[in-house]
Tab-separated table of C-alpha atoms in Angstrom:
chain	number	residue	atom	x	y	z
A	1	UNK	CA	-77.055	59.889	111.975
A	2	UNK	CA	-75.330	62.922	113.434
A	3	UNK	CA	-77.043	65.155	110.920
A	4	UNK	CA	-80.438	63.654	111.542
A	5	UNK	CA	-80.064	64.011	115.295
A	6	UNK	CA	-79.428	67.705	114.920
A	7	UNK	CA	-82.354	68.124	112.568
A	8	UNK	CA	-84.715	66.214	114.841
A	9	UNK	CA	-83.685	68.091	117.944
A	10	UNK	CA	-83.953	71.514	116.357
A	11	UNK	CA	-87.343	70.790	114.831
A	12	UNK	CA	-88.740	69.282	118.036
A	13	UNK	CA	-87.285	72.011	120.240
A	14	UNK	CA	-88.551	74.763	118.008
A	15	UNK	CA	-91.957	73.192	117.775
A	16	UNK	CA	-92.185	72.958	121.570
A	17	UNK	CA	-91.233	76.605	121.808
A	18	UNK	CA	-93.996	77.508	119.372
A	19	UNK	CA	-96.513	75.553	121.428
A	20	UNK	CA	-95.506	77.569	124.489
A	21	UNK	CA	-95.908	80.760	122.478
A	22	UNK	CA	-99.398	79.718	121.404
A	23	UNK	CA	-100.258	79.052	125.065
A	24	UNK	CA	-99.571	82.670	125.767
A	25	UNK	CA	-102.164	83.541	123.133
A	26	UNK	CA	-104.814	81.864	125.234
A	27	UNK	CA	-103.969	84.077	128.207
A	28	UNK	CA	-103.140	87.235	126.283
A	29	UNK	CA	-106.427	88.996	127.002
A	30	UNK	CA	-106.171	88.938	130.772
A	31	UNK	CA	-103.951	91.311	132.689
A	32	UNK	CA	-102.589	88.916	135.192
A	33	UNK	CA	-103.116	85.219	135.099
A	34	UNK	CA	-102.158	82.267	137.166
A	35	UNK	CA	-101.636	79.069	135.220
A	36	UNK	CA	-100.481	77.055	138.234
A	37	UNK	CA	-103.626	74.905	138.569
A	38	UNK	CA	-103.427	73.845	134.920
A	39	UNK	CA	-99.644	74.073	134.602
A	40	UNK	CA	-99.101	70.296	134.654
A	41	UNK	CA	-101.668	69.776	131.904
A	42	UNK	CA	-100.153	72.484	129.727
A	43	UNK	CA	-96.683	71.045	130.111
A	44	UNK	CA	-97.856	67.560	129.127
A	45	UNK	CA	-99.734	69.008	126.160
A	46	UNK	CA	-96.537	70.556	124.879
A	47	UNK	CA	-94.765	67.226	125.338
A	48	UNK	CA	-97.526	65.297	123.552
A	49	UNK	CA	-97.525	67.612	120.541
A	50	UNK	CA	-93.766	67.575	120.324
A	51	UNK	CA	-93.583	63.805	120.652
A	52	UNK	CA	-96.183	63.361	117.902
A	53	UNK	CA	-93.956	65.373	115.610
A	54	UNK	CA	-90.829	63.523	116.694
A	55	UNK	CA	-92.313	60.032	116.443
A	56	UNK	CA	-93.575	60.664	112.971
A	57	UNK	CA	-90.279	62.156	111.821
A	58	UNK	CA	-88.218	59.357	113.273
A	59	UNK	CA	-89.978	56.726	111.191
A	60	UNK	CA	-90.612	58.721	108.048
A	61	UNK	CA	-86.839	59.032	107.683
A	62	UNK	CA	-86.418	55.313	108.088
A	63	UNK	CA	-89.001	54.616	105.458
A	64	UNK	CA	-87.869	57.185	102.921
A	65	UNK	CA	-84.342	55.937	102.875
A	66	UNK	CA	-85.177	52.257	103.067
A	67	UNK	CA	-83.476	51.927	106.440
A	68	UNK	CA	-86.254	49.790	107.829
A	69	UNK	CA	-85.802	47.200	105.089
A	70	UNK	CA	-82.073	47.260	105.700
A	71	UNK	CA	-82.667	46.718	109.397
A	72	UNK	CA	-84.955	43.808	108.648
A	73	UNK	CA	-82.353	42.223	106.400
A	74	UNK	CA	-79.616	42.534	108.961
A	75	UNK	CA	-79.162	39.612	111.343
A	76	UNK	CA	-80.668	41.298	114.402
A	77	UNK	CA	-83.553	39.960	116.416
A	78	UNK	CA	-86.755	41.837	115.701
A	79	UNK	CA	-87.392	42.722	119.364
A	80	UNK	CA	-83.984	44.403	119.392
A	81	UNK	CA	-85.154	46.678	116.583
A	82	UNK	CA	-88.123	47.695	118.713
A	83	UNK	CA	-85.926	48.442	121.698
A	84	UNK	CA	-83.521	50.394	119.532
A	85	UNK	CA	-86.216	52.565	118.001
A	86	UNK	CA	-88.063	53.056	121.267
A	87	UNK	CA	-84.860	53.910	123.138
A	88	UNK	CA	-83.942	56.407	120.430
A	89	UNK	CA	-87.336	58.073	120.646
A	90	UNK	CA	-87.170	58.105	124.432
A	91	UNK	CA	-83.770	59.761	124.299
A	92	UNK	CA	-84.984	62.486	121.938
A	93	UNK	CA	-88.021	63.089	124.077
A	94	UNK	CA	-85.948	63.359	127.252
A	95	UNK	CA	-83.513	65.791	125.649
A	96	UNK	CA	-86.390	67.970	124.455
A	97	UNK	CA	-87.923	67.824	127.941
A	98	UNK	CA	-84.676	68.952	129.489
A	99	UNK	CA	-84.995	72.036	127.297
A	100	UNK	CA	-88.702	72.808	127.559
A	101	UNK	CA	-89.418	72.032	131.202
A	102	UNK	CA	-87.105	74.738	132.597
A	103	UNK	CA	-88.335	77.018	129.836
A	104	UNK	CA	-91.933	76.361	130.795
A	105	UNK	CA	-91.099	77.089	134.390
A	106	UNK	CA	-89.346	80.286	133.377
A	107	UNK	CA	-92.212	81.464	131.166
A	108	UNK	CA	-95.277	80.457	133.114
A	109	UNK	CA	-94.483	79.324	136.638
A	110	UNK	CA	-91.821	81.779	137.770
A	111	UNK	CA	-93.356	82.821	141.037
A	112	UNK	CA	-94.399	79.391	142.133
A	113	UNK	CA	-92.758	77.529	144.899
A	114	UNK	CA	-92.888	73.919	143.765
A	115	UNK	CA	-94.187	71.485	146.336
A	116	UNK	CA	-92.100	68.508	145.307
A	117	UNK	CA	-88.426	67.974	144.761
A	118	UNK	CA	-86.937	68.108	141.287
A	119	UNK	CA	-86.379	64.357	141.236
A	120	UNK	CA	-90.109	63.793	141.718
A	121	UNK	CA	-90.783	65.963	138.700
A	122	UNK	CA	-88.134	64.121	136.714
A	123	UNK	CA	-89.514	60.725	137.722
A	124	UNK	CA	-93.039	61.648	136.607
A	125	UNK	CA	-91.697	62.963	133.301
A	126	UNK	CA	-89.687	59.802	132.798
A	127	UNK	CA	-92.596	57.426	133.466
A	128	UNK	CA	-94.759	59.375	131.029
A	129	UNK	CA	-92.070	59.584	128.373
A	130	UNK	CA	-91.371	55.864	128.643
A	131	UNK	CA	-94.959	55.035	127.708
A	132	UNK	CA	-95.072	57.681	124.986
A	133	UNK	CA	-91.875	56.407	123.381
A	134	UNK	CA	-92.780	52.714	123.634
A	135	UNK	CA	-96.344	52.765	122.380
A	136	UNK	CA	-95.590	55.710	120.113
A	137	UNK	CA	-92.899	53.731	118.321
A	138	UNK	CA	-95.339	50.909	117.630
A	139	UNK	CA	-98.097	53.223	116.418
A	140	UNK	CA	-95.721	55.334	114.336
A	141	UNK	CA	-94.364	52.237	112.615
A	142	UNK	CA	-97.939	51.458	111.622
A	143	UNK	CA	-98.870	54.967	110.614
A	144	UNK	CA	-95.912	55.597	108.291
A	145	UNK	CA	-97.202	52.804	106.088
A	146	UNK	CA	-100.686	54.261	105.802
A	147	UNK	CA	-102.097	56.896	103.495
A	148	UNK	CA	-102.833	59.280	106.363
A	149	UNK	CA	-99.359	59.159	108.024
A	150	UNK	CA	-99.210	61.820	110.752
A	151	UNK	CA	-102.970	62.210	110.875
A	152	UNK	CA	-103.378	58.494	111.550
A	153	UNK	CA	-100.675	58.666	114.200
A	154	UNK	CA	-102.543	61.403	116.051
A	155	UNK	CA	-105.884	59.609	115.776
A	156	UNK	CA	-104.445	56.400	117.220
A	157	UNK	CA	-101.906	57.864	119.635
A	158	UNK	CA	-103.953	60.360	121.618
A	159	UNK	CA	-106.734	58.041	122.807
A	160	UNK	CA	-104.340	55.163	123.524
A	161	UNK	CA	-102.108	57.429	125.599
A	162	UNK	CA	-104.956	59.168	127.376
A	163	UNK	CA	-105.054	57.082	130.579
A	164	UNK	CA	-101.294	57.419	131.022
A	165	UNK	CA	-101.379	61.161	130.401
A	166	UNK	CA	-104.276	61.503	132.819
A	167	UNK	CA	-102.271	59.830	135.552
A	168	UNK	CA	-99.123	61.775	134.712
A	169	UNK	CA	-100.901	65.120	134.749
A	170	UNK	CA	-102.184	64.211	138.215
A	171	UNK	CA	-98.658	63.289	139.353
A	172	UNK	CA	-97.085	66.422	137.925
A	173	UNK	CA	-99.853	68.559	139.300
A	174	UNK	CA	-99.164	67.147	142.752
A	175	UNK	CA	-95.495	68.045	142.377
A	176	UNK	CA	-96.188	71.587	141.189
A	177	UNK	CA	-99.100	72.703	143.348
A	178	UNK	CA	-99.704	69.829	145.750
A	179	UNK	CA	-98.982	71.845	148.870
A	180	UNK	CA	-101.545	74.470	147.855
A	181	UNK	CA	-104.294	72.253	146.465
A	182	UNK	CA	-104.138	69.202	148.698
A	183	UNK	CA	-102.005	70.093	151.696
A	184	UNK	CA	-100.754	67.000	153.472
A	185	UNK	CA	-102.231	64.576	150.933
A	186	UNK	CA	-100.286	65.373	147.832
A	187	UNK	CA	-97.402	62.962	148.396
A	188	UNK	CA	-99.804	60.017	148.553
A	189	UNK	CA	-101.640	61.379	145.529
A	190	UNK	CA	-98.361	61.644	143.646
A	191	UNK	CA	-97.338	58.053	144.311
A	192	UNK	CA	-100.799	56.727	143.528
A	193	UNK	CA	-100.835	58.509	140.159
A	194	UNK	CA	-97.281	57.416	139.448
A	195	UNK	CA	-98.180	53.833	140.301
A	196	UNK	CA	-101.161	53.872	137.967
A	197	UNK	CA	-99.033	55.359	135.193
A	198	UNK	CA	-96.264	52.835	135.723
A	199	UNK	CA	-98.814	50.013	135.634
A	200	UNK	CA	-100.216	51.283	132.364
A	201	UNK	CA	-96.669	51.606	131.022
A	202	UNK	CA	-95.906	48.022	131.972
A	203	UNK	CA	-99.022	46.608	130.276
A	204	UNK	CA	-98.684	48.736	127.167
A	205	UNK	CA	-94.956	48.213	126.718
A	206	UNK	CA	-95.411	44.473	127.059
A	207	UNK	CA	-98.147	44.506	124.418
A	208	UNK	CA	-96.173	46.810	122.139
A	209	UNK	CA	-93.092	44.655	122.512
A	210	UNK	CA	-95.055	41.502	121.765
A	211	UNK	CA	-96.847	42.910	118.740
A	212	UNK	CA	-94.019	44.858	117.128
A	213	UNK	CA	-92.815	41.801	115.304
A	214	UNK	CA	-96.117	41.487	113.464
A	215	UNK	CA	-96.157	45.155	112.521
A	216	UNK	CA	-92.661	45.253	111.188
A	217	UNK	CA	-93.092	41.994	109.312
A	218	UNK	CA	-96.290	43.054	107.553
B	1	UNK	CA	-115.601	29.088	106.699
B	2	UNK	CA	-116.275	26.218	104.327
B	3	UNK	CA	-119.332	24.110	103.715
B	4	UNK	CA	-118.752	22.040	106.824
B	5	UNK	CA	-119.012	25.084	109.029
B	6	UNK	CA	-122.320	26.071	107.460
B	7	UNK	CA	-123.871	22.700	108.066
B	8	UNK	CA	-122.647	22.512	111.629
B	9	UNK	CA	-125.387	23.159	114.123
B	10	UNK	CA	-126.209	22.922	117.747
B	11	UNK	CA	-128.783	20.618	119.351
B	12	UNK	CA	-130.097	19.506	115.995
B	13	UNK	CA	-130.829	22.980	114.657
B	14	UNK	CA	-128.539	24.600	112.109
B	15	UNK	CA	-126.836	27.892	112.920
B	16	UNK	CA	-129.318	29.644	110.631
B	17	UNK	CA	-132.253	28.479	112.686
B	18	UNK	CA	-130.480	29.385	115.927
B	19	UNK	CA	-129.766	32.828	114.561
B	20	UNK	CA	-133.397	33.679	113.973
B	21	UNK	CA	-134.509	31.930	117.137
B	22	UNK	CA	-132.093	33.976	119.204
B	23	UNK	CA	-132.919	37.179	117.360
B	24	UNK	CA	-136.574	36.644	118.200
B	25	UNK	CA	-135.796	35.611	121.760
B	26	UNK	CA	-133.441	38.566	122.246
B	27	UNK	CA	-136.066	40.969	120.961
B	28	UNK	CA	-138.709	39.453	123.236
B	29	UNK	CA	-136.420	39.510	126.268
B	30	UNK	CA	-135.373	43.130	125.828
B	31	UNK	CA	-138.994	44.125	125.290
B	32	UNK	CA	-140.074	42.259	128.410
B	33	UNK	CA	-137.199	43.972	130.211
B	34	UNK	CA	-138.509	47.398	129.257
B	35	UNK	CA	-142.126	46.510	130.025
B	36	UNK	CA	-141.109	45.162	133.426
B	37	UNK	CA	-138.927	48.174	134.052
B	38	UNK	CA	-141.679	50.668	133.374
B	39	UNK	CA	-144.773	48.878	134.604
B	40	UNK	CA	-143.679	46.580	137.384
B	41	UNK	CA	-140.257	47.456	138.773
B	42	UNK	CA	-140.620	49.705	141.803
B	43	UNK	CA	-139.015	53.105	141.780
B	44	UNK	CA	-135.560	53.175	143.329
B	45	UNK	CA	-135.429	52.451	147.031
B	46	UNK	CA	-139.159	51.983	147.261
B	47	UNK	CA	-140.084	55.586	146.569
B	48	UNK	CA	-143.726	56.168	145.747
B	49	UNK	CA	-144.938	57.673	142.499
B	50	UNK	CA	-146.261	61.194	142.549
B	51	UNK	CA	-144.459	64.138	144.079
B	52	UNK	CA	-141.025	63.680	145.508
B	53	UNK	CA	-139.202	61.113	147.558
B	54	UNK	CA	-136.393	61.508	150.023
B	55	UNK	CA	-133.301	59.484	149.191
B	56	UNK	CA	-130.220	59.755	151.369
B	57	UNK	CA	-131.646	62.883	152.861
B	58	UNK	CA	-132.090	64.577	149.490
B	59	UNK	CA	-135.481	65.293	148.006
B	60	UNK	CA	-135.629	63.769	144.530
B	61	UNK	CA	-138.336	64.620	142.045
B	62	UNK	CA	-140.294	62.065	140.095
B	63	UNK	CA	-138.588	63.047	136.899
B	64	UNK	CA	-135.286	61.827	138.317
B	65	UNK	CA	-136.824	58.644	139.615
B	66	UNK	CA	-138.249	57.860	136.207
B	67	UNK	CA	-135.027	58.743	134.405
B	68	UNK	CA	-133.494	55.862	136.328
B	69	UNK	CA	-135.513	53.506	134.098
B	70	UNK	CA	-132.971	53.944	131.349
B	71	UNK	CA	-130.710	51.810	133.507
B	72	UNK	CA	-132.553	48.745	132.189
B	73	UNK	CA	-131.447	49.549	128.673
B	74	UNK	CA	-128.215	51.481	129.182
B	75	UNK	CA	-126.376	48.968	131.364
B	76	UNK	CA	-127.043	45.850	129.232
B	77	UNK	CA	-125.884	47.714	126.134
B	78	UNK	CA	-122.770	49.032	127.881
B	79	UNK	CA	-121.783	45.636	129.281
B	80	UNK	CA	-122.387	44.025	125.886
B	81	UNK	CA	-120.070	46.568	124.298
B	82	UNK	CA	-117.289	45.627	126.731
B	83	UNK	CA	-117.799	41.934	126.048
B	84	UNK	CA	-117.977	42.268	122.275
B	85	UNK	CA	-114.744	44.265	122.037
B	86	UNK	CA	-113.025	41.561	124.067
B	87	UNK	CA	-114.259	39.076	121.469
B	88	UNK	CA	-112.901	41.335	118.739
B	89	UNK	CA	-109.522	41.307	120.486
B	90	UNK	CA	-109.710	37.509	120.809
B	91	UNK	CA	-110.345	37.141	117.072
B	92	UNK	CA	-107.514	39.590	116.406
B	93	UNK	CA	-105.122	37.451	118.422
B	94	UNK	CA	-106.338	34.354	116.597
B	95	UNK	CA	-105.743	36.136	113.309
B	96	UNK	CA	-102.177	37.052	114.231
B	97	UNK	CA	-101.557	33.457	115.249
B	98	UNK	CA	-103.095	31.738	112.230
B	99	UNK	CA	-103.152	34.431	109.516
B	100	UNK	CA	-106.538	33.053	108.586
B	101	UNK	CA	-108.497	35.741	106.774
B	102	UNK	CA	-111.714	34.515	108.365
B	103	UNK	CA	-110.554	35.714	111.776
B	104	UNK	CA	-109.792	39.135	110.350
B	105	UNK	CA	-113.346	39.386	109.065
B	106	UNK	CA	-114.707	38.197	112.405
B	107	UNK	CA	-112.613	40.740	114.304
B	108	UNK	CA	-113.758	43.537	112.015
B	109	UNK	CA	-117.415	42.599	112.268
B	110	UNK	CA	-117.151	42.309	116.056
B	111	UNK	CA	-115.637	45.792	116.160
B	112	UNK	CA	-118.511	47.058	114.023
B	113	UNK	CA	-120.977	45.627	116.516
B	114	UNK	CA	-118.961	47.290	119.282
B	115	UNK	CA	-119.255	50.613	117.487
B	116	UNK	CA	-123.019	50.220	117.328
B	117	UNK	CA	-123.265	49.344	121.023
B	118	UNK	CA	-120.871	52.085	122.059
B	119	UNK	CA	-122.893	54.730	120.253
B	120	UNK	CA	-126.126	53.410	121.795
B	121	UNK	CA	-124.516	53.514	125.234
B	122	UNK	CA	-123.353	57.082	124.788
B	123	UNK	CA	-126.779	58.223	123.608
B	124	UNK	CA	-128.718	56.532	126.396
B	125	UNK	CA	-126.147	57.603	128.972
B	126	UNK	CA	-126.400	61.168	127.779
B	127	UNK	CA	-130.163	61.210	128.120
B	128	UNK	CA	-129.741	60.067	131.698
B	129	UNK	CA	-127.002	62.495	132.700
B	130	UNK	CA	-129.114	65.339	131.331
B	131	UNK	CA	-131.695	64.706	134.066
B	132	UNK	CA	-129.575	63.169	136.758
B	133	UNK	CA	-126.575	65.488	136.707
B	134	UNK	CA	-128.201	68.405	134.940
B	135	UNK	CA	-125.613	68.364	132.182
B	136	UNK	CA	-125.298	66.637	128.852
B	137	UNK	CA	-121.705	65.808	129.457
B	138	UNK	CA	-119.499	65.640	132.531
B	139	UNK	CA	-115.784	64.877	132.452
B	140	UNK	CA	-116.062	62.101	134.948
B	141	UNK	CA	-113.701	59.069	134.890
B	142	UNK	CA	-116.246	56.555	133.593
B	143	UNK	CA	-117.520	58.902	130.908
B	144	UNK	CA	-114.009	59.915	129.938
B	145	UNK	CA	-112.695	56.373	129.606
B	146	UNK	CA	-115.802	55.362	127.687
B	147	UNK	CA	-115.367	58.312	125.357
B	148	UNK	CA	-111.800	57.133	124.810
B	149	UNK	CA	-113.141	53.685	123.960
B	150	UNK	CA	-115.418	55.264	121.364
B	151	UNK	CA	-112.496	57.132	119.836
B	152	UNK	CA	-110.405	53.951	119.772
B	153	UNK	CA	-113.137	51.996	118.013
B	154	UNK	CA	-113.566	54.818	115.519
B	155	UNK	CA	-109.781	54.980	115.095
B	156	UNK	CA	-109.787	51.271	114.229
B	157	UNK	CA	-111.877	51.962	111.148
B	158	UNK	CA	-109.897	55.065	110.224
B	159	UNK	CA	-106.774	52.921	110.345
B	160	UNK	CA	-108.353	50.185	108.228
B	161	UNK	CA	-109.420	52.642	105.567
B	162	UNK	CA	-105.985	54.129	105.420
B	163	UNK	CA	-103.991	50.992	104.597
B	164	UNK	CA	-104.073	49.801	101.017
B	165	UNK	CA	-102.317	46.469	101.155
B	166	UNK	CA	-104.832	43.852	102.268
B	167	UNK	CA	-102.523	41.671	104.340
B	168	UNK	CA	-100.965	44.656	106.022
B	169	UNK	CA	-104.346	46.187	106.742
B	170	UNK	CA	-105.463	43.038	108.520
B	171	UNK	CA	-102.309	42.841	110.658
B	172	UNK	CA	-102.352	46.524	111.635
B	173	UNK	CA	-106.037	46.390	112.461
B	174	UNK	CA	-105.542	43.281	114.599
B	175	UNK	CA	-102.680	44.883	116.525
B	176	UNK	CA	-104.633	48.060	117.118
B	177	UNK	CA	-107.737	46.145	118.162
B	178	UNK	CA	-105.742	44.376	120.881
B	179	UNK	CA	-104.374	47.699	122.137
B	180	UNK	CA	-107.831	49.283	122.050
B	181	UNK	CA	-109.382	46.412	123.995
B	182	UNK	CA	-107.125	47.230	126.965
B	183	UNK	CA	-109.343	50.246	127.571
B	184	UNK	CA	-112.484	48.130	127.999
B	185	UNK	CA	-111.548	46.608	131.375
B	186	UNK	CA	-110.145	49.956	132.495
B	187	UNK	CA	-113.421	51.651	131.680
B	188	UNK	CA	-115.362	48.850	133.354
B	189	UNK	CA	-113.280	48.967	136.526
B	190	UNK	CA	-112.822	52.721	136.765
B	191	UNK	CA	-115.952	53.363	138.840
B	192	UNK	CA	-114.520	50.917	141.358
B	193	UNK	CA	-110.927	52.186	141.197
B	194	UNK	CA	-111.663	55.901	141.282
B	195	UNK	CA	-114.917	56.347	143.148
B	196	UNK	CA	-116.325	59.795	142.436
B	197	UNK	CA	-119.878	59.150	143.678
B	198	UNK	CA	-121.205	60.336	140.334
B	199	UNK	CA	-121.448	57.352	138.047
B	200	UNK	CA	-123.115	54.584	140.034
B	201	UNK	CA	-121.420	51.225	140.463
B	202	UNK	CA	-124.083	48.770	139.395
B	203	UNK	CA	-122.660	45.282	139.572
B	204	UNK	CA	-121.588	44.808	143.152
B	205	UNK	CA	-122.586	42.602	146.022
B	206	UNK	CA	-125.370	44.109	148.042
B	207	UNK	CA	-126.367	46.377	145.151
B	208	UNK	CA	-129.779	47.897	145.590
B	209	UNK	CA	-131.703	45.850	143.030
B	210	UNK	CA	-134.935	44.306	144.239
B	211	UNK	CA	-136.209	41.009	142.847
B	212	UNK	CA	-138.197	42.318	139.930
B	213	UNK	CA	-135.577	44.910	139.060
B	214	UNK	CA	-132.914	42.229	138.990
B	215	UNK	CA	-135.125	40.024	136.834
B	216	UNK	CA	-135.777	42.827	134.376
B	217	UNK	CA	-132.100	43.701	134.271
B	218	UNK	CA	-130.981	40.125	133.667
B	219	UNK	CA	-133.573	39.618	130.926
B	220	UNK	CA	-132.323	42.777	129.253
B	221	UNK	CA	-128.723	41.677	129.663
B	222	UNK	CA	-129.239	38.280	128.027
B	223	UNK	CA	-131.550	39.718	125.392
B	224	UNK	CA	-129.014	42.350	124.433
B	225	UNK	CA	-126.216	39.778	124.240
B	226	UNK	CA	-128.354	37.608	121.955
B	227	UNK	CA	-129.122	40.541	119.697
B	228	UNK	CA	-125.459	41.496	119.593
B	229	UNK	CA	-124.514	37.944	118.696
B	230	UNK	CA	-127.105	37.709	115.930
B	231	UNK	CA	-126.112	41.053	114.444
B	232	UNK	CA	-122.521	39.838	114.521
B	233	UNK	CA	-123.488	36.555	112.863
B	234	UNK	CA	-125.560	38.221	110.145
B	235	UNK	CA	-122.837	40.702	109.271
B	236	UNK	CA	-120.289	37.913	109.312
B	237	UNK	CA	-122.419	35.890	106.900
B	238	UNK	CA	-122.717	38.836	104.585
B	239	UNK	CA	-118.987	39.494	104.640
B	240	UNK	CA	-118.089	35.873	103.997
B	241	UNK	CA	-120.601	35.733	101.146
B	242	UNK	CA	-119.224	38.851	99.495
B	243	UNK	CA	-115.744	37.447	99.976
B	244	UNK	CA	-116.783	34.304	98.105
B	245	UNK	CA	-118.419	36.301	95.324
B	246	UNK	CA	-115.203	38.287	94.856
B	247	UNK	CA	-113.207	35.063	94.725
B	248	UNK	CA	-115.606	33.538	92.201
B	249	UNK	CA	-115.501	36.660	90.050
B	250	UNK	CA	-111.721	36.585	90.080
B	251	UNK	CA	-111.718	32.904	89.177
B	252	UNK	CA	-114.122	33.495	86.282
B	253	UNK	CA	-112.046	36.301	84.827
B	254	UNK	CA	-108.785	34.403	84.875
């Protein structure tokens, strides 16, 4: 477990770093650029790519070493398995975010005065990550048993997560540039987006929780 | 689906007869819808043909007024697609509850019908946005969520093709279908939740449909639902038949 944690964290962290590097490629031909208006979107993109990698890894390991069968044999309730896996994925995602969010700020948003407080940023990240980890765990459990594996995960995961990501990009964008783009209105905008995202989380987590039993039993 | 189900009918006619009756009726209704739309329904807000009309203080050319006619086809197809995917999700839930293979087939066929309707909606919608918004595609909430729906429906079949074990394939597909169906109400409600003034909200109280427009629209709506149902039924028949043939073949070999 210890070993795997290290491996997961290094691969996810490194991957996120590479995504940030590739972002620079997109801006490399302009002398001075300002990514602030699209900063929130870029940050979420990095998180989505990294989480795709992490979700897939976390279940491929289970499958390769027969851990999932062992878990099924053990006298634990099936819903508990879902919570365990989802909580694990959420934890990994949060740790990686703690690394890449300051890094992103350092690399791309240095001269920006953020509109919102840090806790608002953290709350938006948490609501998004909660949905990603919950639904992602369900979809990854499906996709590891298919022929396509990570390809299938991406095909299913991105459209399902889209509404949540849309809301979370809006929330994060309000935190980063709200004062500049919508002066006076951004706090309301932030809470509205966060509310929508939390609602989507609630529905999706409930569905994922209810259906996980079928997936893991099949 | 045994013999009893095949003999069961409604109002004295067997399902077979109803199928062709409704197919014919659906075709007639949608045709009448289009004829009414083009020949009898007045242009929006009583504008006259020829030249331009002023709507909300903006001069609108005839081309735009006529492009509105696609509404009588586009909206029935779009609403049918939302309804059919909800049926697919219902059959998926039934499958998970009963593990009856018949429900898996029904859910799959319903999703196929959804795919057909979704593609038709995107094509007709695109033709309209080209004239109305001067662009083939706009990243507007309704269009975006509908595009997501298309990807989800396509993803359903990608998932199915990627699972080898039959039982597992059915369960995974059912689970994903339920998740995908969540997007249908979101996409339906999004023009009301996030008003952008681009995609019109059609079904609302005090909507601007005059008598004949409403009639044409409703005919199209029911006609399209009938066609969707018959296509579903025909495909379902075919699938059940091929299922039986496979079973018979297997029985003969053993």
